[in-house]
Amino acid sequence: MTKTLLALALAVALGTAHAAEGVSQAQFKALEARMAQLEADAKAARADAAKARAEAEAAQAEVARLKGASTANVAAPAAPTPGGSAATSAPAAADTSDLAANDDLAVPDDTASAAAPAPVATGESNDNVASADGGGSSSNPNAFNPAISIILNGSYTHHSLDPANYIRAGFPIVGEGGPAPDGFSLGESEISFAANIDEKFYGQLTLTAASENGQDHIGVEEAFIDTTALPAGWNMRLGRFYSNIGYLNSHHAHTDNFFDRPLAYQAFLGNQYGDDGVQVRWVAPTSLFFEVGGEAFRGESYPAAGAGHGGVGTKTLFAHVGGDVGDENEWLAGVSALRTSAIGGEDGFTGDGTLYIVDGTWKWAPQGNFKDGGLTLRSEYMIDHRDGTVVDAADPSVVFDWSGKRRGAYAEAVYRINRQWDVGYRFDRLWAANDGPFASDTDPTRHTIEATWRNSEFSLFRLQLSHDKPNAVDTDNAVTVQYQTSLGAHGAHKF
Amino acid sequence: MKSLLMSAVLLAGAVAAPAQAKMRVFACEPEWGSLVHELAGDKVDVDVGTSALQDVHVIEAKPSLIAKVRAADMVVCTGAELEVGWLPQLIRQSGNTKVASGPGYFEAAKQVKTLEKPSALDRANGDVHPDGNPHIQMDPRRVLIVAQRLDARLAQLDPSNAAAYQQNLTNFQNRWRAAMVRWKAQAAPLVGRKVVVHHISWVYLWDWLGMQQIGALEPKPGVPPTSAHLASLIATTKSANTLAIVRAAYQDPKPADWLADRTGVPAVTLPLTVGGDAQSKDLFGLFDSTISKLLKVAK
């Protein structure tokens, strides 16, 4: 009797009958056998559901009689509610208006035919609920158009040091790695198209609009296809895309916490490394997120140049691991290597370069609501090895041999106050080489603070102040106001 | 730190079990995790991606979620673009073809008719969803339809346990229908009553219970409440014999409290999904709690 009471208490407390199983095993075995029998009957007589239900009721009555009224709750497996026994005794009498209405609420079954981004079945069946103007999704010839997402971006920057006179000690300005232009600028506005191509491929094209010396350019930032049907966690990407090395490199600038990229990215990757190539990536079937992969690129853009090795001038390897600590903390860490060969590079370098990156991100947010508050900490550390020759910028007939090492790092902390506001601080530092053509006694450093206001997920304004010491004599204090908006399809962003 | 990380990686590699006997289901929200549990019991392992204390509109595509999707044989999510900001990224990042499309990808909202399908799509109207309001879990009628479709899908993916799924569905339907009768009877005093909500999370509940939503604290769906908008709600809230100002467990309590202070209409925190309060341990508890909390302020 004590056991029965205990079983009952547990069942009620936990809202499930499972807990009771270990307690009164014998009673349950008999009961389960009876239930199994009943279910077999019910299956046979599914055409006559009412009859089956009556049988179930009879069984419950029998069980109640056998075990006493007090155990009726246990008899109905997983009956979680205090009133469960009374309620389950009258299932046939369920509110007919509700149950009749169910047919109107359902849409045709699309079992097994559903493809993730193609809501075909819904369009038609909901026509009587939704207003018809604008075209239903199934009859609309635009339904197969790719998702279009447009990022509109603009900024005003004032530098205390003319960007034309900006010299970074030990690190020539390469790629897009210089300071932002003075005054108003469009920055990089972009338009992105993405869709599943068929059941095996996904494609994405991102075009950017940028101005250089008053000339507008439309550039192909990314144009790639992804496989979606390789088994066992394998992915392949073909085309032009940003390398998956480090943390920031694979992220589009509009997801950054700051207006510009860290000095290390500017100095070693010309802001961001993207090129034409192929990527293979594998996600391990582990409870901790773990991905490894490698890439081969043509090798045209900095730090590569000249598409060496028959147009396979850059190779990368990367590994990322991440997970959570409780509900409120998330982390991601990675190690990457980029190996390039440069033939007459932007910095005058010809030879082999290897860049190692270690990256780490830690995010904390109350209850895991990262968009409503919390702290993001991120740091990346880069080591750049070079082995080759450098042409003297002043006199191209002079060539130095150079084998050396330079380093760079940044650390940033962004505090999200609420859904609308965040504030952040970033520290940048580069370590110049001690000898060779780029030798410098001073190491560039920069402090940056920012505040961002978001009206919604789709629009933000940002104010950023930076204090940059690019060389021994100059200081550049810059203030930037930036807006950034996202139109069209709701893009899903990487962590 | 680095060696700790490396050992963590090695450990993860060592315990990885590639051959899984049991089917593994990733549920985007707790209500679907609970439903899978009702229908499959211990025949499947369930990972739930979010909690009742999180805003599922704006979850991040976290590494831990990628790992869970990578391990899944099936994902069960709301759909109707509720998870558009993170689920597509999880699926693409995980490289798991089983759940990218086909039977392994189950959207609950696709099984039922949705309300509030916008006639015009314009983000000036806030974060609107082209497929209608996605918060279908607060209508037991729709939950029942989803249960039937989900059960068929489970049986299709895991035929060896089809009989068990069928049995569990029959069992669940009997208990659910009985509970629906009970809830409807209990909720009789709520019929026709008016509510102000934080976000439009309960339209299906009001539709089922015959209640009426007369305002929302968010000026547009997904846009945080502003003081000007809240002030504009005072008169409406006062004049309509309003039952309650309703918010979900994950939402900032301040705006609702502010309006409650100025109107005398009580603010009520409803669970919205399984785990949203102590009583909402499963789908039954979710509705028990929701209705009892509304009844409490109706007295």
PDB file of C-alpha atoms in Angstrom, chain A residues 176-343:
ATOM      1  CA  GLU A 176      41.447  47.226 -48.735  1.00  0.00           C
ATOM      2  CA  GLY A 177      43.553  47.457 -45.605  1.00  0.00           C
ATOM      3  CA  GLY A 178      43.980  51.222 -45.375  1.00  0.00           C
ATOM      4  CA  PRO A 179      42.044  53.724 -43.304  1.00  0.00           C
ATOM      5  CA  ALA A 180      38.523  54.636 -44.442  1.00  0.00           C
ATOM      6  CA  PRO A 181      38.343  57.725 -46.690  1.00  0.00           C
ATOM      7  CA  ASP A 182      37.702  61.114 -45.145  1.00  0.00           C
ATOM      8  CA  GLY A 183      34.146  62.421 -45.370  1.00  0.00           C
ATOM      9  CA  PHE A 184      31.054  60.780 -46.757  1.00  0.00           C
ATOM     10  CA  SER A 185      31.343  57.374 -48.302  1.00  0.00           C
ATOM     11  CA  LEU A 186      29.080  54.585 -49.412  1.00  0.00           C
ATOM     12  CA  GLY A 187      31.451  52.006 -48.039  1.00  0.00           C
ATOM     13  CA  GLU A 188      30.362  48.678 -49.391  1.00  0.00           C
ATOM     14  CA  SER A 189      26.713  48.311 -50.186  1.00  0.00           C
ATOM     15  CA  GLU A 190      25.903  44.849 -51.430  1.00  0.00           C
ATOM     16  CA  ILE A 191      23.209  42.744 -52.987  1.00  0.00           C
ATOM     17  CA  SER A 192      23.041  39.049 -52.449  1.00  0.00           C
ATOM     18  CA  PHE A 193      21.034  36.337 -54.224  1.00  0.00           C
ATOM     19  CA  ALA A 194      20.718  32.874 -52.751  1.00  0.00           C
ATOM     20  CA  ALA A 195      18.651  29.790 -53.448  1.00  0.00           C
ATOM     21  CA  ASN A 196      18.730  26.062 -53.691  1.00  0.00           C
ATOM     22  CA  ILE A 197      19.705  25.248 -57.252  1.00  0.00           C
ATOM     23  CA  ASP A 198      18.280  21.743 -57.160  1.00  0.00           C
ATOM     24  CA  GLU A 199      18.228  18.934 -54.624  1.00  0.00           C
ATOM     25  CA  LYS A 200      22.007  18.718 -54.620  1.00  0.00           C
ATOM     26  CA  PHE A 201      23.272  22.299 -54.837  1.00  0.00           C
ATOM     27  CA  TYR A 202      22.813  25.682 -53.228  1.00  0.00           C
ATOM     28  CA  GLY A 203      24.065  28.861 -54.854  1.00  0.00           C
ATOM     29  CA  GLN A 204      24.846  32.378 -53.709  1.00  0.00           C
ATOM     30  CA  LEU A 205      25.972  35.506 -55.512  1.00  0.00           C
ATOM     31  CA  THR A 206      26.985  38.678 -53.720  1.00  0.00           C
ATOM     32  CA  LEU A 207      27.730  41.852 -55.658  1.00  0.00           C
ATOM     33  CA  THR A 208      29.170  44.959 -54.081  1.00  0.00           C
ATOM     34  CA  ALA A 209      28.938  48.564 -55.109  1.00  0.00           C
ATOM     35  CA  ALA A 210      31.985  50.570 -54.181  1.00  0.00           C
ATOM     36  CA  SER A 211      33.408  53.912 -55.174  1.00  0.00           C
ATOM     37  CA  GLU A 212      37.046  54.544 -55.840  1.00  0.00           C
ATOM     38  CA  ASN A 213      38.216  58.048 -56.730  1.00  0.00           C
ATOM     39  CA  GLY A 214      34.758  58.954 -57.926  1.00  0.00           C
ATOM     40  CA  GLN A 215      34.405  55.859 -60.087  1.00  0.00           C
ATOM     41  CA  ASP A 216      31.685  53.370 -59.198  1.00  0.00           C
ATOM     42  CA  HIS A 217      32.508  49.701 -59.413  1.00  0.00           C
ATOM     43  CA  ILE A 218      30.318  46.666 -59.208  1.00  0.00           C
ATOM     44  CA  GLY A 219      32.414  43.835 -57.898  1.00  0.00           C
ATOM     45  CA  VAL A 220      31.728  40.137 -57.472  1.00  0.00           C
ATOM     46  CA  GLU A 221      32.366  39.617 -53.800  1.00  0.00           C
ATOM     47  CA  GLU A 222      31.197  36.034 -53.643  1.00  0.00           C
ATOM     48  CA  ALA A 223      29.809  33.665 -56.266  1.00  0.00           C
ATOM     49  CA  PHE A 224      29.736  30.077 -55.134  1.00  0.00           C
ATOM     50  CA  ILE A 225      27.790  26.866 -55.039  1.00  0.00           C
ATOM     51  CA  ASP A 226      27.538  24.562 -52.048  1.00  0.00           C
ATOM     52  CA  THR A 227      26.771  20.883 -52.107  1.00  0.00           C
ATOM     53  CA  THR A 228      23.751  19.942 -50.030  1.00  0.00           C
ATOM     54  CA  ALA A 229      23.665  16.213 -50.621  1.00  0.00           C
ATOM     55  CA  LEU A 230      27.063  14.891 -49.576  1.00  0.00           C
ATOM     56  CA  PRO A 231      26.678  12.322 -46.805  1.00  0.00           C
ATOM     57  CA  ALA A 232      28.209  12.125 -43.349  1.00  0.00           C
ATOM     58  CA  GLY A 233      28.662  15.816 -42.651  1.00  0.00           C
ATOM     59  CA  TRP A 234      30.748  16.620 -45.725  1.00  0.00           C
ATOM     60  CA  ASN A 235      30.358  19.921 -47.539  1.00  0.00           C
ATOM     61  CA  MET A 236      31.978  21.253 -50.636  1.00  0.00           C
ATOM     62  CA  ARG A 237      32.010  24.836 -51.888  1.00  0.00           C
ATOM     63  CA  LEU A 238      33.072  25.885 -55.369  1.00  0.00           C
ATOM     64  CA  GLY A 239      33.519  29.338 -56.816  1.00  0.00           C
ATOM     65  CA  ARG A 240      34.576  32.645 -55.337  1.00  0.00           C
ATOM     66  CA  PHE A 241      34.155  32.965 -51.612  1.00  0.00           C
ATOM     67  CA  TYR A 242      35.732  34.179 -48.396  1.00  0.00           C
ATOM     68  CA  SER A 243      38.073  31.692 -46.802  1.00  0.00           C
ATOM     69  CA  ASN A 244      36.902  30.001 -43.610  1.00  0.00           C
ATOM     70  CA  ILE A 245      40.173  30.776 -41.805  1.00  0.00           C
ATOM     71  CA  GLY A 246      40.012  32.600 -38.476  1.00  0.00           C
ATOM     72  CA  TYR A 247      36.757  34.007 -37.184  1.00  0.00           C
ATOM     73  CA  LEU A 248      36.052  37.278 -38.975  1.00  0.00           C
ATOM     74  CA  ASN A 249      37.328  36.280 -42.394  1.00  0.00           C
ATOM     75  CA  SER A 250      34.294  34.245 -43.420  1.00  0.00           C
ATOM     76  CA  HIS A 251      31.900  36.840 -42.034  1.00  0.00           C
ATOM     77  CA  HIS A 252      30.582  39.626 -44.197  1.00  0.00           C
ATOM     78  CA  ALA A 253      31.478  43.050 -42.885  1.00  0.00           C
ATOM     79  CA  HIS A 254      27.851  43.902 -42.161  1.00  0.00           C
ATOM     80  CA  THR A 255      27.800  41.392 -39.312  1.00  0.00           C
ATOM     81  CA  ASP A 256      30.828  42.996 -37.603  1.00  0.00           C
ATOM     82  CA  ASN A 257      30.605  44.785 -34.286  1.00  0.00           C
ATOM     83  CA  PHE A 258      32.847  47.601 -35.489  1.00  0.00           C
ATOM     84  CA  PHE A 259      32.919  49.862 -38.540  1.00  0.00           C
ATOM     85  CA  ASP A 260      36.267  48.581 -39.755  1.00  0.00           C
ATOM     86  CA  ARG A 261      38.282  45.380 -39.520  1.00  0.00           C
ATOM     87  CA  PRO A 262      41.039  44.841 -36.954  1.00  0.00           C
ATOM     88  CA  LEU A 263      44.548  45.953 -37.916  1.00  0.00           C
ATOM     89  CA  ALA A 264      45.716  42.338 -38.127  1.00  0.00           C
ATOM     90  CA  TYR A 265      43.123  41.629 -40.827  1.00  0.00           C
ATOM     91  CA  GLN A 266      44.085  44.821 -42.643  1.00  0.00           C
ATOM     92  CA  ALA A 267      47.801  44.114 -42.491  1.00  0.00           C
ATOM     93  CA  PHE A 268      47.932  40.379 -43.174  1.00  0.00           C
ATOM     94  CA  LEU A 269      44.846  39.732 -45.302  1.00  0.00           C
ATOM     95  CA  GLY A 270      44.209  43.063 -46.986  1.00  0.00           C
ATOM     96  CA  ASN A 271      41.034  43.262 -44.833  1.00  0.00           C
ATOM     97  CA  GLN A 272      39.575  39.891 -45.818  1.00  0.00           C
ATOM     98  CA  TYR A 273      40.777  36.988 -47.926  1.00  0.00           C
ATOM     99  CA  GLY A 274      38.469  35.882 -50.715  1.00  0.00           C
ATOM    100  CA  ASP A 275      39.424  34.235 -53.971  1.00  0.00           C
ATOM    101  CA  ASP A 276      38.359  31.696 -56.593  1.00  0.00           C
ATOM    102  CA  GLY A 277      38.695  28.154 -55.401  1.00  0.00           C
ATOM    103  CA  VAL A 278      37.283  25.128 -53.701  1.00  0.00           C
ATOM    104  CA  GLN A 279      36.574  24.296 -50.088  1.00  0.00           C
ATOM    105  CA  VAL A 280      36.022  20.941 -48.435  1.00  0.00           C
ATOM    106  CA  ARG A 281      34.635  20.909 -44.924  1.00  0.00           C
ATOM    107  CA  TRP A 282      33.623  18.133 -42.575  1.00  0.00           C
ATOM    108  CA  VAL A 283      31.511  18.447 -39.452  1.00  0.00           C
ATOM    109  CA  ALA A 284      32.182  15.665 -36.971  1.00  0.00           C
ATOM    110  CA  PRO A 285      29.256  13.743 -35.465  1.00  0.00           C
ATOM    111  CA  THR A 286      30.226  14.866 -31.995  1.00  0.00           C
ATOM    112  CA  SER A 287      28.225  16.451 -29.216  1.00  0.00           C
ATOM    113  CA  LEU A 288      30.751  19.274 -29.283  1.00  0.00           C
ATOM    114  CA  PHE A 289      30.715  21.233 -32.538  1.00  0.00           C
ATOM    115  CA  PHE A 290      33.846  20.287 -34.446  1.00  0.00           C
ATOM    116  CA  GLU A 291      34.611  21.113 -38.068  1.00  0.00           C
ATOM    117  CA  VAL A 292      37.781  20.708 -40.091  1.00  0.00           C
ATOM    118  CA  GLY A 293      38.441  21.649 -43.639  1.00  0.00           C
ATOM    119  CA  GLY A 294      40.767  22.897 -46.275  1.00  0.00           C
ATOM    120  CA  GLU A 295      40.697  25.157 -49.268  1.00  0.00           C
ATOM    121  CA  ALA A 296      42.631  25.666 -52.475  1.00  0.00           C
ATOM    122  CA  PHE A 297      42.470  29.085 -54.128  1.00  0.00           C
ATOM    123  CA  ARG A 298      43.735  30.610 -57.312  1.00  0.00           C
ATOM    124  CA  GLY A 299      46.013  32.929 -55.385  1.00  0.00           C
ATOM    125  CA  GLU A 300      45.343  36.352 -56.944  1.00  0.00           C
ATOM    126  CA  SER A 301      44.539  38.583 -54.001  1.00  0.00           C
ATOM    127  CA  TYR A 302      46.735  39.629 -51.121  1.00  0.00           C
ATOM    128  CA  PRO A 303      48.681  38.016 -49.430  1.00  0.00           C
ATOM    129  CA  ALA A 304      48.885  35.850 -52.562  1.00  0.00           C
ATOM    130  CA  ALA A 305      49.653  37.289 -55.968  1.00  0.00           C
ATOM    131  CA  GLY A 306      50.242  36.117 -59.479  1.00  0.00           C
ATOM    132  CA  ALA A 307      48.265  32.873 -59.195  1.00  0.00           C
ATOM    133  CA  GLY A 308      51.334  30.774 -58.565  1.00  0.00           C
ATOM    134  CA  HIS A 309      51.565  26.985 -58.800  1.00  0.00           C
ATOM    135  CA  GLY A 310      49.568  26.911 -62.010  1.00  0.00           C
ATOM    136  CA  GLY A 311      46.691  28.915 -60.548  1.00  0.00           C
ATOM    137  CA  VAL A 312      46.529  27.106 -57.209  1.00  0.00           C
ATOM    138  CA  GLY A 313      48.598  29.639 -55.300  1.00  0.00           C
ATOM    139  CA  THR A 314      46.862  29.510 -51.921  1.00  0.00           C
ATOM    140  CA  LYS A 315      45.998  26.606 -49.670  1.00  0.00           C
ATOM    141  CA  THR A 316      44.378  26.707 -46.258  1.00  0.00           C
ATOM    142  CA  LEU A 317      43.560  24.405 -43.394  1.00  0.00           C
ATOM    143  CA  PHE A 318      41.174  25.243 -40.591  1.00  0.00           C
ATOM    144  CA  ALA A 319      39.529  23.644 -37.574  1.00  0.00           C
ATOM    145  CA  HIS A 320      36.841  25.093 -35.341  1.00  0.00           C
ATOM    146  CA  VAL A 321      35.433  23.732 -32.159  1.00  0.00           C
ATOM    147  CA  GLY A 322      32.599  25.143 -30.093  1.00  0.00           C
ATOM    148  CA  GLY A 323      29.916  24.403 -27.602  1.00  0.00           C
ATOM    149  CA  ASP A 324      27.996  25.788 -24.699  1.00  0.00           C
ATOM    150  CA  VAL A 325      28.443  26.002 -20.972  1.00  0.00           C
ATOM    151  CA  GLY A 326      25.022  25.897 -19.426  1.00  0.00           C
ATOM    152  CA  ASP A 327      22.242  27.856 -21.129  1.00  0.00           C
ATOM    153  CA  GLU A 328      23.959  31.198 -20.910  1.00  0.00           C
ATOM    154  CA  ASN A 329      27.436  30.716 -22.370  1.00  0.00           C
ATOM    155  CA  GLU A 330      28.551  29.830 -25.874  1.00  0.00           C
ATOM    156  CA  TRP A 331      32.060  29.574 -27.189  1.00  0.00           C
ATOM    157  CA  LEU A 332      33.859  28.974 -30.452  1.00  0.00           C
ATOM    158  CA  ALA A 333      37.574  28.550 -31.012  1.00  0.00           C
ATOM    159  CA  GLY A 334      39.685  27.799 -34.023  1.00  0.00           C
ATOM    160  CA  VAL A 335      43.127  27.326 -35.502  1.00  0.00           C
ATOM    161  CA  SER A 336      43.868  28.023 -39.144  1.00  0.00           C
ATOM    162  CA  ALA A 337      46.766  28.231 -41.551  1.00  0.00           C
ATOM    163  CA  LEU A 338      46.969  29.959 -44.912  1.00  0.00           C
ATOM    164  CA  ARG A 339      49.861  29.145 -47.226  1.00  0.00           C
ATOM    165  CA  THR A 340      50.412  31.368 -50.207  1.00  0.00           C
ATOM    166  CA  SER A 341      52.881  31.948 -52.946  1.00  0.00           C
ATOM    167  CA  ALA A 342      53.217  35.484 -54.208  1.00  0.00           C
ATOM    168  CA  ILE A 343      54.698  36.563 -57.484  1.00  0.00           C
TER     169      ILE A 343
END
